[in-house]
mmCIF file of C-alpha atoms in Angstrom:
data_model
loop_
_atom_site.group_PDB
_atom_site.id
_atom_site.type_symbol
_atom_site.label_atom_id
_atom_site.label_comp_id
_atom_site.label_asym_id
_atom_site.label_seq_id
_atom_site.Cartn_x
_atom_site.Cartn_y
_atom_site.Cartn_z
ATOM 1 C CA UNK A 24 -30.282 85.902 -5.694
ATOM 2 C CA UNK A 25 -30.259 82.451 -6.989
ATOM 3 C CA UNK A 26 -30.041 79.486 -4.752
ATOM 4 C CA UNK A 27 -28.040 76.421 -5.583
ATOM 5 C CA UNK A 28 -30.080 73.359 -6.463
ATOM 6 C CA UNK A 29 -30.844 70.881 -3.685
ATOM 7 C CA UNK A 30 -27.983 68.478 -2.905
ATOM 8 C CA UNK A 31 -29.744 65.394 -4.310
ATOM 9 C CA UNK A 32 -29.825 66.752 -7.842
ATOM 10 C CA UNK A 33 -26.206 67.841 -8.000
ATOM 11 C CA UNK A 34 -23.956 65.270 -9.611
ATOM 12 C CA UNK A 35 -20.500 65.107 -8.165
ATOM 13 C CA UNK A 36 -17.785 66.141 -10.534
ATOM 14 C CA UNK A 37 -15.019 63.638 -11.024
ATOM 15 C CA UNK A 38 -11.656 64.647 -12.281
ATOM 16 C CA UNK A 39 -11.224 63.940 -15.931
ATOM 17 C CA UNK A 40 -9.303 60.783 -16.576
ATOM 18 C CA UNK A 41 -6.760 60.418 -19.243
ATOM 19 C CA UNK A 42 -6.935 57.755 -21.880
ATOM 20 C CA UNK A 43 -7.649 54.267 -20.452
ATOM 21 C CA UNK A 44 -4.818 51.874 -21.025
ATOM 22 C CA UNK A 45 -6.009 48.811 -22.875
ATOM 23 C CA UNK A 46 -5.453 45.517 -21.033
ATOM 24 C CA UNK A 47 -4.009 42.670 -23.011
ATOM 25 C CA UNK A 48 -6.385 39.713 -23.293
ATOM 26 C CA UNK A 49 -5.937 37.042 -20.605
ATOM 27 C CA UNK A 50 -3.827 34.164 -21.790
ATOM 28 C CA UNK A 51 -4.068 30.585 -20.631
ATOM 29 C CA UNK A 52 -0.863 29.076 -19.308
ATOM 30 C CA UNK A 53 0.819 26.653 -21.677
ATOM 31 C CA UNK A 54 0.373 23.770 -19.187
ATOM 32 C CA UNK A 55 -3.400 23.516 -19.651
ATOM 33 C CA UNK A 56 -4.554 25.999 -17.036
ATOM 34 C CA UNK A 57 -3.172 24.290 -13.952
ATOM 35 C CA UNK A 58 -1.401 26.456 -11.465
ATOM 36 C CA UNK A 59 2.192 25.569 -10.600
ATOM 37 C CA UNK A 60 1.086 24.421 -7.129
ATOM 38 C CA UNK A 61 -1.530 22.089 -8.632
ATOM 39 C CA UNK A 62 0.994 20.720 -11.109
ATOM 40 C CA UNK A 63 3.475 20.102 -8.282
ATOM 41 C CA UNK A 64 0.817 18.373 -6.159
ATOM 42 C CA UNK A 65 -0.153 16.131 -9.088
ATOM 43 C CA UNK A 66 3.488 15.221 -9.726
ATOM 44 C CA UNK A 67 3.963 14.367 -6.036
ATOM 45 C CA UNK A 68 0.828 12.201 -6.072
ATOM 46 C CA UNK A 69 2.019 10.317 -9.147
ATOM 47 C CA UNK A 70 5.456 9.780 -7.589
ATOM 48 C CA UNK A 71 3.840 8.434 -4.398
ATOM 49 C CA UNK A 72 1.609 6.069 -6.374
ATOM 50 C CA UNK A 73 4.604 4.787 -8.322
ATOM 51 C CA UNK A 74 6.547 4.222 -5.103
ATOM 52 C CA UNK A 75 3.673 2.390 -3.423
ATOM 53 C CA UNK A 76 2.425 0.294 -6.321
ATOM 54 C CA UNK A 77 5.192 0.332 -8.890
ATOM 55 C CA UNK A 78 7.466 -2.208 -7.175
ATOM 56 C CA UNK A 79 4.960 -4.987 -6.715
ATOM 57 C CA UNK A 80 5.129 -6.595 -10.172
ATOM 58 C CA UNK A 81 8.944 -6.679 -10.030
ATOM 59 C CA UNK A 82 8.815 -8.355 -6.596
ATOM 60 C CA UNK A 83 6.370 -10.942 -7.913
ATOM 61 C CA UNK A 84 8.631 -11.641 -10.915
ATOM 62 C CA UNK A 85 11.659 -11.979 -8.616
ATOM 63 C CA UNK A 86 9.792 -14.399 -6.339
ATOM 64 C CA UNK A 87 8.647 -16.460 -9.321
ATOM 65 C CA UNK A 88 12.214 -16.624 -10.679
ATOM 66 C CA UNK A 89 13.497 -17.607 -7.216
ATOM 67 C CA UNK A 90 10.856 -20.352 -6.981
ATOM 68 C CA UNK A 91 11.787 -21.696 -10.425
ATOM 69 C CA UNK A 92 15.450 -21.818 -9.412
ATOM 70 C CA UNK A 93 14.605 -23.801 -6.261
ATOM 71 C CA UNK A 94 12.179 -26.033 -8.160
ATOM 72 C CA UNK A 95 15.070 -27.094 -10.373
ATOM 73 C CA UNK A 96 16.901 -28.417 -7.274
ATOM 74 C CA UNK A 97 13.951 -30.414 -5.977
ATOM 75 C CA UNK A 98 10.182 -30.322 -5.849
ATOM 76 C CA UNK A 99 8.742 -27.340 -3.992
ATOM 77 C CA UNK A 100 5.194 -27.272 -2.790
ATOM 78 C CA UNK A 101 3.288 -24.390 -4.358
ATOM 79 C CA UNK A 102 2.812 -21.414 -2.069
ATOM 80 C CA UNK A 103 -0.930 -21.383 -2.854
ATOM 81 C CA UNK A 104 -1.235 -24.954 -1.536
ATOM 82 C CA UNK A 105 0.531 -24.093 1.721
ATOM 83 C CA UNK A 106 -1.532 -20.920 2.133
ATOM 84 C CA UNK A 107 -4.688 -23.038 1.924
ATOM 85 C CA UNK A 108 -3.359 -25.092 4.874
ATOM 86 C CA UNK A 109 -2.671 -21.877 6.814
ATOM 87 C CA UNK A 110 -6.160 -20.538 6.060
ATOM 88 C CA UNK A 111 -7.714 -23.668 7.555
ATOM 89 C CA UNK A 112 -5.608 -23.338 10.716
ATOM 90 C CA UNK A 113 -5.460 -19.566 11.220
ATOM 91 C CA UNK A 114 -8.077 -16.884 10.733
ATOM 92 C CA UNK A 115 -6.920 -13.829 8.828
ATOM 93 C CA UNK A 116 -4.896 -13.351 5.686
ATOM 94 C CA UNK A 117 -1.391 -13.308 4.258
ATOM 95 C CA UNK A 118 0.331 -9.917 4.135
ATOM 96 C CA UNK A 119 3.561 -11.005 2.470
ATOM 97 C CA UNK A 120 5.390 -14.201 1.592
ATOM 98 C CA UNK A 121 9.017 -14.744 0.635
ATOM 99 C CA UNK A 122 10.906 -17.807 -0.500
ATOM 100 C CA UNK A 123 14.183 -17.932 1.373
ATOM 101 C CA UNK A 124 16.857 -20.385 2.452
ATOM 102 C CA UNK A 125 17.350 -21.476 6.045
ATOM 103 C CA UNK A 126 19.951 -24.084 7.047
ATOM 104 C CA UNK A 127 20.386 -25.046 3.398
ATOM 105 C CA UNK A 128 16.726 -25.743 2.721
ATOM 106 C CA UNK A 129 14.074 -23.651 0.991
ATOM 107 C CA UNK A 130 11.496 -22.087 3.306
ATOM 108 C CA UNK A 131 8.501 -19.831 2.904
ATOM 109 C CA UNK A 132 8.515 -16.941 5.361
ATOM 110 C CA UNK A 133 4.940 -15.697 5.619
ATOM 111 C CA UNK A 134 3.625 -12.614 7.406
ATOM 112 C CA UNK A 135 0.043 -13.291 8.512
ATOM 113 C CA UNK A 136 -2.474 -10.731 9.781
ATOM 114 C CA UNK A 137 -5.096 -11.963 12.251
ATOM 115 C CA UNK A 138 -8.561 -10.314 12.299
ATOM 116 C CA UNK A 139 -7.766 -8.628 15.632
ATOM 117 C CA UNK A 140 -4.721 -6.885 14.110
ATOM 118 C CA UNK A 141 -1.986 -9.140 15.493
ATOM 119 C CA UNK A 142 0.775 -10.046 13.062
ATOM 120 C CA UNK A 143 2.267 -13.540 12.998
ATOM 121 C CA UNK A 144 5.421 -14.734 11.277
ATOM 122 C CA UNK A 145 5.135 -18.296 9.982
ATOM 123 C CA UNK A 146 8.039 -20.256 8.503
ATOM 124 C CA UNK A 147 7.171 -23.361 6.478
ATOM 125 C CA UNK A 148 9.453 -25.883 4.797
ATOM 126 C CA UNK A 149 8.905 -25.226 1.072
ATOM 127 C CA UNK A 150 9.422 -28.892 0.151
ATOM 128 C CA UNK A 151 7.446 -30.713 2.834
ATOM 129 C CA UNK A 152 5.111 -27.966 4.057
ATOM 130 C CA UNK A 153 6.140 -28.660 7.665
ATOM 131 C CA UNK A 154 5.732 -25.840 10.195
ATOM 132 C CA UNK A 155 9.223 -24.774 11.223
ATOM 133 C CA UNK A 156 8.579 -21.604 13.189
ATOM 134 C CA UNK A 157 5.655 -19.534 14.417
ATOM 135 C CA UNK A 158 6.195 -16.176 16.093
ATOM 136 C CA UNK A 159 3.800 -13.526 17.324
ATOM 137 C CA UNK A 160 1.902 -12.280 20.366
ATOM 138 C CA UNK A 161 -0.529 -14.493 22.304
ATOM 139 C CA UNK A 162 -0.137 -17.539 20.057
ATOM 140 C CA UNK A 163 -2.334 -19.629 22.355
ATOM 141 C CA UNK A 164 -5.413 -17.807 20.990
ATOM 142 C CA UNK A 165 -4.334 -17.521 17.350
ATOM 143 C CA UNK A 166 -5.632 -20.830 15.964
ATOM 144 C CA UNK A 167 -9.163 -21.499 14.784
ATOM 145 C CA UNK A 168 -11.239 -23.137 17.485
ATOM 146 C CA UNK A 169 -8.889 -22.013 20.237
ATOM 147 C CA UNK A 170 -10.532 -21.756 23.608
ATOM 148 C CA UNK A 171 -9.752 -18.561 25.542
ATOM 149 C CA UNK A 172 -7.562 -20.510 27.952
ATOM 150 C CA UNK A 173 -5.926 -22.868 25.528
ATOM 151 C CA UNK A 174 -5.588 -23.817 21.940
ATOM 152 C CA UNK A 175 -3.438 -25.937 19.835
ATOM 153 C CA UNK A 176 -1.250 -26.086 16.862
ATOM 154 C CA UNK A 177 -2.212 -28.182 13.833
#
């Protein structure tokens, strides 16, 4: 009587497979390999950048045209000159400035950001440079050299 070989030497029999279907070669997408989600994310990022930064040059051109129109009616002091006066009086920096008209006269409306995060709104006469309005929280401590209990306006 013959004995079957030990289990370790017997190879398992697998069912015979039919012909293997050939796979077509992988193709790269026509859009350079980016997935649709990546393409959508990139498009959204570009749209956001355009919305945030795209309008600035047009605003600057509009402000310059507005200033030229007012300059034709009478001498305006340059915004840069008036900002230098503000910088000497107030710590911080300008956020935004607009040339507008108030009571028939040209004014600069300036948003100013103090180092502690407070925002001030300063209105200056665009012809004389006179301070017309100053609004914001705790103005008594806003000016350079202000003592904690007092302060002053230039």
